[in-house]
Amino acid sequence: MGRVDLRVDGKVALVTGGSKGIGRAIGAALAGAGAKVVLTSRKQHLLDAAAAEIGGDTVGFAAHAGEPDSARAALAFAVDRFGGLDVLVNNAATNPYLGPVLGITESQMDKTVQVNQRALVTWTREAVAVGLGRHPGASVVNIASIGGLSVESGIGYYNVTKAAVLHLTRQLAAELAPAVRVNAIAPGLVKTDLARALWEEHGDTIAARTPLGRLGEPEDIASAALFLVSDAASWMTGASLVVDGGALLGPKLG
Ligand SMILES: NC(=O)c1ccc[n+]([C@@H]2O[C@H](COP(=O)([O-])OP(=O)(O)OC[C@H]3O[C@@H](n4cnc5c(N)ncnc54)[C@H](OP(=O)(O)O)[C@@H]3O)[C@@H](O)[C@H]2O)c1
């Protein structure tokens, strides 16, 4: 039997929301496995710092995930800088509202959909337009959430957009096969700024309830992303990998 190969040497990858948290860890994992990486988010100085720390062929380009012109500019930059595009990681997300779904305003809903859901279609469409899928081994990874598979208090509307990410993954996988594989990751609670309100106060209690006994680190998600873009996953498309320490199973038994 052949060796499982998680190297992605020479692939060009663009990671949205790449300045910190899960996106930054995905960028580092891909760069560490040989990829050339463009990190995008809204703040150039944070991207520059992340790219310098990751090293290798890693560079930052400021782009608002929810604005099509920004998407086009960032993808054109990636192609211009590195000569093509093999991997798109739709990772950026926002959560402007905490509370029951019926308390959300129209503009908060619009913002959540714009960045978490609509952007995924825009970036994927524009990535294909600049050549994603022209070469073998192309793939898209969408970062969803286990909240898209369950119900939770406080972040119900954000989770609606994450459920949409899971379905868009299946739909786009079917539409883009065989040229581009499209898969998703559904993380559980990971210690990043986005989820700080959820883990800062009650993190220990949540960790104790989680079957694997701890909260997630960005690297837990990055290793799944590296697997999905590598040739080791060349027969996977339309799939969603749950990476949650067992949280979806319910509280630890016994
Ligand atoms: N942390 C968790 O527990 C958890 C669980 C399940 C799923 N997720 C998902 O994992 C992904 C990454 O989240 P994270 O926890 O790593 O969050 P994070 O640490 O807050 O990082 C979010 C990243 O997205 C960027 N971003 C936010 N809004 C943006 C916009 N409008 N345009 C461009 N970039 C934007 C941020 O940079 P700027 O603000 O500088 O633009 C940053 O780089 C998200 O899809 C999130 O829904 C997280």
PDB file of N, CA and C in Angstrom, residues 15-18 23 40-42 63-66 89-94 112 114-117 119-120 123 143 158 162 165 194:
ATOM      1  N   VAL A  15      -6.826  31.818   1.780  1.00  0.00           N
ATOM      2  CA  VAL A  15      -7.610  31.572   2.996  1.00  0.00           C
ATOM      3  C   VAL A  15      -8.268  32.873   3.431  1.00  0.00           C
ATOM      4  N   THR A  16      -9.599  32.939   3.421  1.00  0.00           N
ATOM      5  CA  THR A  16     -10.269  34.156   3.903  1.00  0.00           C
ATOM      6  C   THR A  16     -10.304  34.117   5.433  1.00  0.00           C
ATOM      7  N   GLY A  17     -10.310  35.298   6.035  1.00  0.00           N
ATOM      8  CA  GLY A  17     -10.262  35.356   7.502  1.00  0.00           C
ATOM      9  C   GLY A  17      -8.965  34.764   8.015  1.00  0.00           C
ATOM     10  N   GLY A  18      -7.877  35.070   7.331  1.00  0.00           N
ATOM     11  CA  GLY A  18      -6.604  34.396   7.625  1.00  0.00           C
ATOM     12  C   GLY A  18      -5.685  35.138   8.582  1.00  0.00           C
ATOM     13  N   GLY A  23      -8.383  30.564  10.639  1.00  0.00           N
ATOM     14  CA  GLY A  23      -7.865  30.851   9.294  1.00  0.00           C
ATOM     15  C   GLY A  23      -6.349  30.947   9.279  1.00  0.00           C
ATOM     16  N   THR A  40      -6.342  36.522   3.573  1.00  0.00           N
ATOM     17  CA  THR A  40      -7.121  37.758   3.451  1.00  0.00           C
ATOM     18  C   THR A  40      -7.928  37.994   4.719  1.00  0.00           C
ATOM     19  N   SER A  41      -8.164  39.258   5.005  1.00  0.00           N
ATOM     20  CA  SER A  41      -9.092  39.724   6.044  1.00  0.00           C
ATOM     21  C   SER A  41      -9.148  41.227   5.848  1.00  0.00           C
ATOM     22  N   ARG A  42      -9.752  41.967   6.780  1.00  0.00           N
ATOM     23  CA  ARG A  42      -9.917  43.402   6.507  1.00  0.00           C
ATOM     24  C   ARG A  42      -8.709  44.244   6.882  1.00  0.00           C
ATOM     25  N   ALA A  63      -8.971  42.297   2.197  1.00  0.00           N
ATOM     26  CA  ALA A  63     -10.187  42.119   1.394  1.00  0.00           C
ATOM     27  C   ALA A  63     -11.362  41.830   2.322  1.00  0.00           C
ATOM     28  N   HIS A  64     -12.427  42.583   2.156  1.00  0.00           N
ATOM     29  CA  HIS A  64     -13.665  42.326   2.908  1.00  0.00           C
ATOM     30  C   HIS A  64     -14.333  41.088   2.301  1.00  0.00           C
ATOM     31  N   ALA A  65     -14.613  40.095   3.130  1.00  0.00           N
ATOM     32  CA  ALA A  65     -15.160  38.837   2.588  1.00  0.00           C
ATOM     33  C   ALA A  65     -16.512  39.049   1.908  1.00  0.00           C
ATOM     34  N   GLY A  66     -17.277  40.032   2.361  1.00  0.00           N
ATOM     35  CA  GLY A  66     -18.636  40.191   1.850  1.00  0.00           C
ATOM     36  C   GLY A  66     -18.746  41.084   0.630  1.00  0.00           C
ATOM     37  N   VAL A  89     -10.057  28.493   0.740  1.00  0.00           N
ATOM     38  CA  VAL A  89     -10.635  28.165   2.048  1.00  0.00           C
ATOM     39  C   VAL A  89     -11.561  29.315   2.455  1.00  0.00           C
ATOM     40  N   ASN A  90     -12.860  29.061   2.412  1.00  0.00           N
ATOM     41  CA  ASN A  90     -13.859  30.053   2.822  1.00  0.00           C
ATOM     42  C   ASN A  90     -14.024  29.951   4.329  1.00  0.00           C
ATOM     43  N   ASN A  91     -13.292  30.801   5.045  1.00  0.00           N
ATOM     44  CA  ASN A  91     -13.226  30.689   6.499  1.00  0.00           C
ATOM     45  C   ASN A  91     -13.780  31.909   7.228  1.00  0.00           C
ATOM     46  N   ALA A  92     -13.718  33.098   6.609  1.00  0.00           N
ATOM     47  CA  ALA A  92     -14.145  34.313   7.314  1.00  0.00           C
ATOM     48  C   ALA A  92     -15.613  34.208   7.719  1.00  0.00           C
ATOM     49  N   ALA A  93     -15.923  34.701   8.895  1.00  0.00           N
ATOM     50  CA  ALA A  93     -17.320  34.730   9.335  1.00  0.00           C
ATOM     51  C   ALA A  93     -17.485  35.825  10.367  1.00  0.00           C
ATOM     52  N   THR A  94     -18.730  36.184  10.596  1.00  0.00           N
ATOM     53  CA  THR A  94     -19.012  37.221  11.578  1.00  0.00           C
ATOM     54  C   THR A  94     -20.229  36.815  12.393  1.00  0.00           C
ATOM     55  N   THR A 112     -24.925  39.089   8.618  1.00  0.00           N
ATOM     56  CA  THR A 112     -24.544  37.696   8.892  1.00  0.00           C
ATOM     57  C   THR A 112     -24.577  36.871   7.606  1.00  0.00           C
ATOM     58  N   GLN A 114     -24.409  38.108   4.543  1.00  0.00           N
ATOM     59  CA  GLN A 114     -23.423  38.650   3.585  1.00  0.00           C
ATOM     60  C   GLN A 114     -22.054  37.999   3.776  1.00  0.00           C
ATOM     61  N   VAL A 115     -21.595  37.946   5.024  1.00  0.00           N
ATOM     62  CA  VAL A 115     -20.229  37.474   5.277  1.00  0.00           C
ATOM     63  C   VAL A 115     -20.158  35.945   5.399  1.00  0.00           C
ATOM     64  N   ASN A 116     -21.149  35.335   6.026  1.00  0.00           N
ATOM     65  CA  ASN A 116     -21.034  33.898   6.324  1.00  0.00           C
ATOM     66  C   ASN A 116     -21.533  33.008   5.191  1.00  0.00           C
ATOM     67  N   GLN A 117     -22.472  33.531   4.400  1.00  0.00           N
ATOM     68  CA  GLN A 117     -23.164  32.650   3.449  1.00  0.00           C
ATOM     69  C   GLN A 117     -22.998  33.109   2.001  1.00  0.00           C
ATOM     70  N   ALA A 119     -20.906  35.267   0.767  1.00  0.00           N
ATOM     71  CA  ALA A 119     -19.495  35.371   0.386  1.00  0.00           C
ATOM     72  C   ALA A 119     -18.958  34.047  -0.143  1.00  0.00           C
ATOM     73  N   LEU A 120     -19.463  32.973   0.419  1.00  0.00           N
ATOM     74  CA  LEU A 120     -18.972  31.658   0.001  1.00  0.00           C
ATOM     75  C   LEU A 120     -19.257  31.399  -1.485  1.00  0.00           C
ATOM     76  N   TRP A 123     -16.962  34.076  -3.558  1.00  0.00           N
ATOM     77  CA  TRP A 123     -15.523  33.742  -3.627  1.00  0.00           C
ATOM     78  C   TRP A 123     -15.301  32.480  -4.455  1.00  0.00           C
ATOM     79  N   ILE A 143     -15.600  26.563   6.010  1.00  0.00           N
ATOM     80  CA  ILE A 143     -15.640  26.378   7.462  1.00  0.00           C
ATOM     81  C   ILE A 143     -17.056  26.670   7.954  1.00  0.00           C
ATOM     82  N   TYR A 158     -26.724  33.009  13.521  1.00  0.00           N
ATOM     83  CA  TYR A 158     -25.394  32.666  12.984  1.00  0.00           C
ATOM     84  C   TYR A 158     -25.411  31.192  12.538  1.00  0.00           C
ATOM     85  N   LYS A 162     -24.603  28.854   9.085  1.00  0.00           N
ATOM     86  CA  LYS A 162     -23.670  27.723   9.075  1.00  0.00           C
ATOM     87  C   LYS A 162     -24.345  26.465   8.501  1.00  0.00           C
ATOM     88  N   VAL A 165     -24.026  26.902   4.922  1.00  0.00           N
ATOM     89  CA  VAL A 165     -22.674  26.548   4.450  1.00  0.00           C
ATOM     90  C   VAL A 165     -22.582  25.035   4.202  1.00  0.00           C
ATOM     91  N   LEU A 194     -13.548  35.044  18.046  1.00  0.00           N
ATOM     92  CA  LEU A 194     -14.957  34.987  17.627  1.00  0.00           C
ATOM     93  C   LEU A 194     -15.828  34.337  18.690  1.00  0.00           C
TER      94      LEU A 194
END
